[in-house]
mmCIF file of C-alpha atoms in Angstrom:
data_model
loop_
_atom_site.group_PDB
_atom_site.id
_atom_site.type_symbol
_atom_site.label_atom_id
_atom_site.label_comp_id
_atom_site.label_asym_id
_atom_site.label_seq_id
_atom_site.Cartn_x
_atom_site.Cartn_y
_atom_site.Cartn_z
ATOM 1 C CA LEU A 1 82.798 110.964 104.833
ATOM 2 C CA SER A 2 85.700 108.258 103.535
ATOM 3 C CA VAL A 3 82.673 105.573 103.041
ATOM 4 C CA VAL A 4 80.956 108.181 101.092
ATOM 5 C CA LEU A 5 83.746 109.064 98.936
ATOM 6 C CA TRP A 6 84.322 105.198 98.303
ATOM 7 C CA ASN A 7 80.654 104.559 97.439
ATOM 8 C CA GLN A 8 80.879 107.174 94.749
ATOM 9 C CA SER A 9 84.527 106.467 93.310
ATOM 10 C CA GLY A 10 85.627 104.255 90.774
ATOM 11 C CA TRP A 11 84.180 106.034 87.761
ATOM 12 C CA ASP A 12 87.345 106.482 85.986
ATOM 13 C CA GLN A 13 88.212 102.552 86.187
ATOM 14 C CA VAL A 14 86.081 102.039 82.975
ATOM 15 C CA SER A 15 89.107 103.486 81.225
ATOM 16 C CA MET A 16 91.005 100.525 81.888
ATOM 17 C CA ILE A 17 88.548 98.124 79.792
ATOM 18 C CA ALA A 18 87.934 100.803 77.047
ATOM 19 C CA GLY A 19 89.988 98.781 74.585
ATOM 20 C CA GLU A 20 87.377 95.867 74.966
ATOM 21 C CA ILE A 21 84.670 98.285 73.924
ATOM 22 C CA GLN A 22 83.139 98.884 70.720
ATOM 23 C CA GLU A 23 82.973 102.390 69.649
ATOM 24 C CA PRO A 24 83.939 103.701 73.314
ATOM 25 C CA ASN A 25 83.773 107.317 72.182
ATOM 26 C CA LYS A 26 79.917 106.965 71.634
ATOM 27 C CA VAL A 27 79.092 104.310 74.416
ATOM 28 C CA LEU A 28 81.136 105.253 76.997
ATOM 29 C CA MET A 29 79.388 108.890 77.829
ATOM 30 C CA LYS A 30 75.852 107.385 77.434
ATOM 31 C CA ALA A 31 76.928 104.409 79.839
ATOM 32 C CA LEU A 32 78.260 106.718 82.518
ATOM 33 C CA LEU A 33 75.094 108.935 82.425
ATOM 34 C CA ILE A 34 72.891 106.052 82.973
ATOM 35 C CA THR A 35 74.950 104.824 85.605
ATOM 36 C CA VAL A 36 75.356 107.803 87.370
ATOM 37 C CA VAL A 37 71.449 108.182 87.767
ATOM 38 C CA ILE A 38 70.995 104.674 89.005
ATOM 39 C CA VAL A 39 73.936 104.646 91.505
ATOM 40 C CA SER A 40 72.511 107.989 92.792
ATOM 41 C CA LEU A 41 69.030 106.481 93.203
ATOM 42 C CA SER A 42 69.967 103.424 94.942
ATOM 43 C CA TYR A 43 71.621 105.547 97.385
ATOM 44 C CA LEU A 44 69.357 108.408 97.645
ATOM 45 C CA LEU A 45 66.223 106.392 97.959
ATOM 46 C CA PRO A 46 66.903 104.144 100.773
ATOM 47 C CA LEU A 47 68.721 106.754 102.588
ATOM 48 C CA ILE A 48 65.525 109.256 102.267
ATOM 49 C CA VAL A 49 63.266 106.411 103.416
ATOM 50 C CA GLY A 50 65.601 105.661 106.724
ATOM 51 C CA VAL A 51 66.101 108.800 107.940
ATOM 52 C CA ALA A 52 62.295 109.593 107.175
ATOM 53 C CA LEU A 53 61.626 106.598 109.856
ATOM 54 C CA LEU A 54 64.317 106.605 111.759
ATOM 55 C CA HIS A 55 65.448 110.239 112.403
ATOM 56 C CA ASN A 56 65.227 110.384 115.942
ATOM 57 C CA ASP A 57 68.802 109.170 117.011
ATOM 58 C CA LEU A 58 71.328 109.095 113.905
ATOM 59 C CA SER A 59 73.992 107.906 116.133
ATOM 60 C CA LYS A 60 73.069 104.537 115.653
ATOM 61 C CA TRP A 61 73.756 104.378 112.019
ATOM 62 C CA ARG A 62 76.413 102.213 111.572
ATOM 63 C CA ASN A 63 77.783 99.907 108.978
ATOM 64 C CA GLY A 64 74.735 97.541 107.712
ATOM 65 C CA TYR A 65 72.299 99.772 109.415
ATOM 66 C CA PHE A 66 70.117 99.700 106.349
ATOM 67 C CA ALA A 67 69.112 96.125 107.242
ATOM 68 C CA VAL A 68 67.523 97.662 110.475
ATOM 69 C CA VAL A 69 66.144 100.301 108.253
ATOM 70 C CA ALA A 70 64.578 97.748 105.859
ATOM 71 C CA ARG A 71 63.003 95.669 109.098
ATOM 72 C CA GLU A 72 61.468 98.764 110.365
ATOM 73 C CA VAL A 73 59.775 99.559 106.862
ATOM 74 C CA GLY A 74 58.621 95.604 106.722
ATOM 75 C CA ARG A 75 57.223 96.083 110.042
ATOM 76 C CA LEU A 76 55.363 99.116 109.415
ATOM 77 C CA SER A 77 54.276 98.016 105.926
ATOM 78 C CA THR A 78 52.803 94.291 106.960
ATOM 79 C CA GLY A 79 52.266 94.709 110.642
ATOM 80 C CA GLY A 80 54.803 91.557 111.071
ATOM 81 C CA SER A 81 58.319 91.636 112.351
ATOM 82 C CA GLY A 82 59.716 92.895 109.228
ATOM 83 C CA ARG A 83 62.508 90.082 109.258
ATOM 84 C CA TRP A 84 61.650 89.000 105.521
ATOM 85 C CA LEU A 85 62.604 92.728 104.160
ATOM 86 C CA GLU A 86 65.831 92.717 106.282
ATOM 87 C CA MET A 87 66.861 89.291 105.035
ATOM 88 C CA TRP A 88 66.277 90.345 101.426
ATOM 89 C CA MET A 89 68.298 93.756 102.117
ATOM 90 C CA THR A 90 70.953 91.777 103.599
ATOM 91 C CA ILE A 91 71.281 89.325 100.524
ATOM 92 C CA GLY A 92 71.172 92.654 98.302
ATOM 93 C CA GLY A 93 73.869 94.130 100.230
ATOM 94 C CA ILE A 94 75.926 90.666 99.772
ATOM 95 C CA VAL A 95 75.167 90.584 96.179
ATOM 96 C CA SER A 96 76.052 94.256 95.542
ATOM 97 C CA SER A 97 79.520 93.851 97.086
ATOM 98 C CA MET A 98 80.224 90.843 95.235
ATOM 99 C CA GLY A 99 79.266 93.009 92.003
ATOM 100 C CA MET A 100 81.647 95.591 93.291
ATOM 101 C CA LEU A 101 84.381 93.239 93.731
ATOM 102 C CA MET A 102 83.859 91.631 90.262
ATOM 103 C CA ALA A 103 84.044 95.257 88.765
ATOM 104 C CA ALA A 104 87.176 96.084 90.810
ATOM 105 C CA MET A 105 88.979 92.976 89.928
ATOM 106 C CA CYS A 106 88.036 93.632 86.195
ATOM 107 C CA ALA A 107 89.676 97.064 86.321
ATOM 108 C CA VAL A 108 92.847 96.140 88.556
ATOM 109 C CA THR A 109 93.619 92.949 86.520
ATOM 110 C CA ARG A 110 93.893 95.144 83.503
ATOM 111 C CA GLN A 111 96.148 97.458 85.343
ATOM 112 C CA LEU A 112 98.488 94.337 86.050
ATOM 113 C CA TYR A 113 98.349 93.398 82.491
ATOM 114 C CA GLY A 114 99.150 96.554 81.481
ATOM 115 C CA MET A 115 102.397 96.918 83.870
ATOM 116 C CA GLY A 116 103.270 93.508 82.578
ATOM 117 C CA GLN A 117 103.318 94.645 79.046
ATOM 118 C CA LEU A 118 105.707 97.792 80.245
ATOM 119 C CA ARG A 119 108.000 95.100 81.959
ATOM 120 C CA ILE A 120 107.309 96.821 85.334
ATOM 121 C CA ALA A 121 105.372 93.619 86.542
ATOM 122 C CA PRO A 122 105.876 90.151 86.138
ATOM 123 C CA ARG A 123 104.961 89.351 82.444
ATOM 124 C CA MET A 124 102.933 86.376 83.662
ATOM 125 C CA PHE A 125 100.173 88.974 84.076
ATOM 126 C CA THR A 126 99.950 89.492 80.255
ATOM 127 C CA ARG A 127 98.869 85.673 79.956
ATOM 128 C CA LEU A 128 95.174 85.785 78.786
ATOM 129 C CA HIS A 129 92.821 82.594 79.179
ATOM 130 C CA PRO A 130 92.394 80.540 76.123
ATOM 131 C CA GLU A 131 88.466 80.516 76.182
ATOM 132 C CA TYR A 132 87.534 83.859 78.047
ATOM 133 C CA PHE A 133 90.333 86.256 77.203
ATOM 134 C CA THR A 134 90.905 87.248 80.828
ATOM 135 C CA PRO A 135 94.033 87.874 82.283
ATOM 136 C CA VAL A 136 93.879 84.735 84.534
ATOM 137 C CA HIS A 137 97.166 85.183 86.803
ATOM 138 C CA GLY A 138 96.118 88.545 87.602
ATOM 139 C CA VAL A 139 92.618 87.426 88.740
ATOM 140 C CA VAL A 140 94.398 84.556 90.709
ATOM 141 C CA PHE A 141 96.865 87.088 92.519
ATOM 142 C CA MET A 142 94.353 89.869 93.292
ATOM 143 C CA GLY A 143 92.001 87.334 94.505
ATOM 144 C CA VAL A 144 94.434 85.918 97.269
ATOM 145 C CA SER A 145 95.509 89.715 98.012
ATOM 146 C CA VAL A 146 91.925 90.716 98.658
ATOM 147 C CA MET A 147 91.412 87.652 100.933
ATOM 148 C CA ILE A 148 94.643 88.466 102.818
ATOM 149 C CA VAL A 149 94.291 91.980 103.223
ATOM 150 C CA GLY A 150 90.647 91.722 104.281
ATOM 151 C CA ASP A 151 91.422 89.197 107.111
ATOM 152 C CA PHE A 152 94.153 91.425 108.549
ATOM 153 C CA PHE A 153 92.893 94.951 108.427
ATOM 154 C CA HIS A 154 89.841 96.656 109.300
ATOM 155 C CA PHE A 155 87.442 97.468 106.331
ATOM 156 C CA ARG A 156 87.065 101.344 107.531
ATOM 157 C CA THR A 157 90.623 101.496 107.716
ATOM 158 C CA LEU A 158 91.294 99.705 104.126
ATOM 159 C CA VAL A 159 88.537 102.489 102.916
ATOM 160 C CA ALA A 160 90.202 105.454 104.286
ATOM 161 C CA ALA A 161 93.779 104.164 103.203
ATOM 162 C CA GLY A 162 92.344 103.445 99.434
ATOM 163 C CA ASN A 163 90.735 106.636 99.731
ATOM 164 C CA ILE A 164 94.183 108.719 100.026
ATOM 165 C CA PHE A 165 95.700 106.897 96.933
ATOM 166 C CA TYR A 166 92.270 107.396 94.984
ATOM 167 C CA VAL A 167 92.106 111.220 95.947
ATOM 168 C CA LEU A 168 95.617 111.951 94.994
ATOM 169 C CA SER A 169 95.278 109.742 91.700
ATOM 170 C CA THR A 170 92.022 111.984 90.899
ATOM 171 C CA LEU A 171 94.100 115.170 91.527
ATOM 172 C CA LEU A 172 96.863 113.825 89.421
ATOM 173 C CA ASN A 173 94.462 112.785 86.734
ATOM 174 C CA GLN A 174 92.835 116.385 86.749
ATOM 175 C CA ALA A 175 96.055 118.179 86.614
ATOM 176 C CA THR A 176 96.977 115.919 83.479
ATOM 177 C CA PHE A 177 93.794 116.712 81.911
ATOM 178 C CA LEU A 178 94.258 120.359 82.288
ATOM 179 C CA TYR A 179 97.764 120.487 81.065
ATOM 180 C CA LEU A 180 96.687 118.375 78.025
ATOM 181 C CA ARG A 181 93.764 120.577 77.225
ATOM 182 C CA TYR A 182 95.808 123.892 77.733
ATOM 183 C CA ASN A 183 99.109 122.784 75.547
ATOM 184 C CA GLU A 184 97.754 119.997 73.459
ATOM 185 C CA PRO A 185 93.923 121.005 72.523
ATOM 186 C CA ASP A 186 93.978 119.549 69.078
ATOM 187 C CA MET A 187 95.220 115.946 70.350
ATOM 188 C CA GLU A 188 93.386 113.255 68.835
ATOM 189 C CA ARG A 189 91.500 111.536 71.468
ATOM 190 C CA PRO A 190 88.890 108.772 71.504
ATOM 191 C CA PHE A 191 86.660 111.162 73.371
ATOM 192 C CA ALA A 192 87.041 114.928 73.643
ATOM 193 C CA VAL A 193 85.097 116.412 76.742
ATOM 194 C CA PRO A 194 83.137 119.527 75.226
ATOM 195 C CA GLY A 195 84.504 122.943 76.404
ATOM 196 C CA GLY A 196 87.952 124.799 77.024
ATOM 197 C CA ILE A 197 90.069 125.024 79.687
ATOM 198 C CA GLY A 198 87.667 127.694 82.063
ATOM 199 C CA THR A 199 84.962 125.102 81.737
ATOM 200 C CA ALA A 200 87.475 122.059 82.599
ATOM 201 C CA VAL A 201 88.394 123.954 85.691
ATOM 202 C CA LEU A 202 84.899 124.975 86.932
ATOM 203 C CA MET A 203 83.961 121.286 86.265
ATOM 204 C CA PHE A 204 86.823 119.999 88.481
ATOM 205 C CA LEU A 205 86.417 122.715 91.499
ATOM 206 C CA PRO A 206 83.788 120.538 93.613
ATOM 207 C CA SER A 207 85.768 117.330 93.124
ATOM 208 C CA PHE A 208 88.961 119.205 94.240
ATOM 209 C CA ALA A 209 87.124 120.442 97.439
ATOM 210 C CA LEU A 210 86.138 116.959 98.235
ATOM 211 C CA CYS A 211 89.166 115.573 97.567
ATOM 212 C CA VAL A 212 90.944 118.426 99.644
ATOM 213 C CA LEU A 213 88.425 117.873 102.630
ATOM 214 C CA THR A 214 88.588 114.126 102.377
ATOM 215 C CA LEU A 215 92.539 114.546 102.946
ATOM 216 C CA MET A 216 91.946 117.033 106.011
ATOM 217 C CA VAL A 217 89.537 114.637 108.013
ATOM 218 C CA VAL A 218 91.679 111.301 107.471
ATOM 219 C CA LYS A 219 92.916 109.875 110.863
ATOM 220 C CA PRO A 220 96.579 109.805 111.747
ATOM 221 C CA HIS A 221 96.943 105.930 112.138
ATOM 222 C CA VAL A 222 95.201 105.820 108.336
ATOM 223 C CA VAL A 223 97.855 108.257 106.954
ATOM 224 C CA LEU A 224 100.675 106.117 108.626
ATOM 225 C CA PHE A 225 99.229 102.994 106.868
ATOM 226 C CA ALA A 226 99.208 104.929 103.719
ATOM 227 C CA VAL A 227 102.536 106.206 103.972
ATOM 228 C CA ILE A 228 103.974 102.673 104.834
ATOM 229 C CA LEU A 229 102.238 101.597 101.594
ATOM 230 C CA PHE A 230 103.386 104.347 99.317
ATOM 231 C CA SER A 231 106.997 104.017 100.760
ATOM 232 C CA ALA A 232 106.785 100.391 99.689
ATOM 233 C CA GLY A 233 105.846 101.553 96.480
ATOM 234 C CA LEU A 234 108.967 103.816 96.146
ATOM 235 C CA VAL A 235 111.269 100.893 97.084
ATOM 236 C CA LEU A 236 109.965 98.286 94.797
ATOM 237 C CA TYR A 237 109.522 100.451 91.906
ATOM 238 C CA PRO A 238 113.628 100.444 91.004
ATOM 239 C CA ILE A 239 113.794 96.978 91.703
ATOM 240 C CA MET A 240 110.878 96.410 89.199
ATOM 241 C CA VAL A 241 112.720 98.833 86.626
ATOM 242 C CA HIS A 242 116.031 96.818 87.327
ATOM 243 C CA LEU A 243 114.009 93.455 86.561
ATOM 244 C CA GLN A 244 112.705 94.984 83.445
ATOM 245 C CA THR A 245 115.946 95.672 82.020
ATOM 246 C CA SER A 246 117.826 92.361 83.197
ATOM 247 C CA THR A 247 115.332 89.687 82.835
ATOM 248 C CA ASP A 248 112.286 88.197 80.602
ATOM 249 C CA TRP A 249 109.888 88.345 83.977
ATOM 250 C CA LEU A 250 108.864 84.801 83.683
ATOM 251 C CA THR A 251 107.424 84.950 80.253
ATOM 252 C CA PRO A 252 108.460 82.229 77.826
ATOM 253 C CA GLU A 253 105.099 82.686 75.876
ATOM 254 C CA LYS A 254 105.316 84.294 72.296
ATOM 255 C CA ALA A 255 101.977 86.376 72.972
ATOM 256 C CA ALA A 256 103.466 88.089 76.153
ATOM 257 C CA GLY A 257 104.169 91.403 74.540
ATOM 258 C CA ALA A 258 101.053 91.310 72.619
ATOM 259 C CA SER A 259 98.319 93.800 73.002
ATOM 260 C CA MET A 260 95.096 92.094 74.565
ATOM 261 C CA ALA A 261 93.203 92.246 71.158
ATOM 262 C CA GLU A 262 96.448 90.550 69.549
ATOM 263 C CA GLN A 263 96.413 87.902 72.011
ATOM 264 C CA GLN A 264 92.619 87.343 71.582
ATOM 265 C CA SER A 265 93.406 87.027 67.956
ATOM 266 C CA LEU A 266 96.265 84.687 68.295
ATOM 267 C CA LEU A 267 93.906 82.581 70.802
ATOM 268 C CA ALA A 268 91.250 82.355 68.479
ATOM 269 C CA ALA A 269 93.288 81.018 65.685
ATOM 270 C CA ASP A 270 94.666 78.385 67.869
ATOM 271 C CA ASN A 271 91.071 77.499 69.011
ATOM 272 C CA GLU A 272 89.570 77.576 65.456
ATOM 273 C CA PRO A 273 90.630 73.910 64.432
ATOM 274 C CA ASN A 274 89.159 72.627 67.567
ATOM 275 C CA ASN A 275 85.976 74.470 66.909
ATOM 276 C CA LYS A 276 86.260 73.124 63.329
ATOM 277 C CA THR A 277 86.500 69.502 64.762
ATOM 278 C CA ALA A 278 83.905 69.926 67.173
#
């Protein structure tokens, strides 16, 4: 269940890059609807084929079993060993994992960027690359962190622990949405979900039930791991707040406090003489 939820999570992270999208109120809904269909089909079609072919012993289904399914499909379709399709499925899985990592990095580094602007994280994370306008320090930090954490912890443990935080953040997002829909219905928004408070409650009921179910089936050692991480956050937060008011957080740059769009304008202006020279 944890892996299934993890595979279908992350839709809210698009909000972290909404500032870099032209007309997000028009583009985001269309993009999300198309992506939901594509992602759902990419999971359902191989699963239907796999269960239809190898339904006798579902206990064999483990991480990476789709490669075995591909081998069987290749064997039955061509009469050979089916290794060629197994290889292509494995390559596809690797490329897909890299794409998911890049998408997550894109979102998380923007989180660090925002935290740096609020001065609750080192403001060096607000530094943008002069050519690509990416938060380069955040990318490096998250890349090193992923390598370290991935080397010391099992994949399922990381997924289950991450799901705990994702579920809690989802419930918080839903509660915030309902609060604002009830108390601030006329607030100006980049995009407004149609319907009233009743529609919103009905819309959230399935995901709320899934979130509660996920928390109920989490193993004790995963809960302990998540509690340790949560406790570390509670300890670090007052330290970061203290540093927020007492230091410059290692940022001598003039653009450190500017928004991402303002920094891009500054960097583009700095590069303009070089472009003219070229």
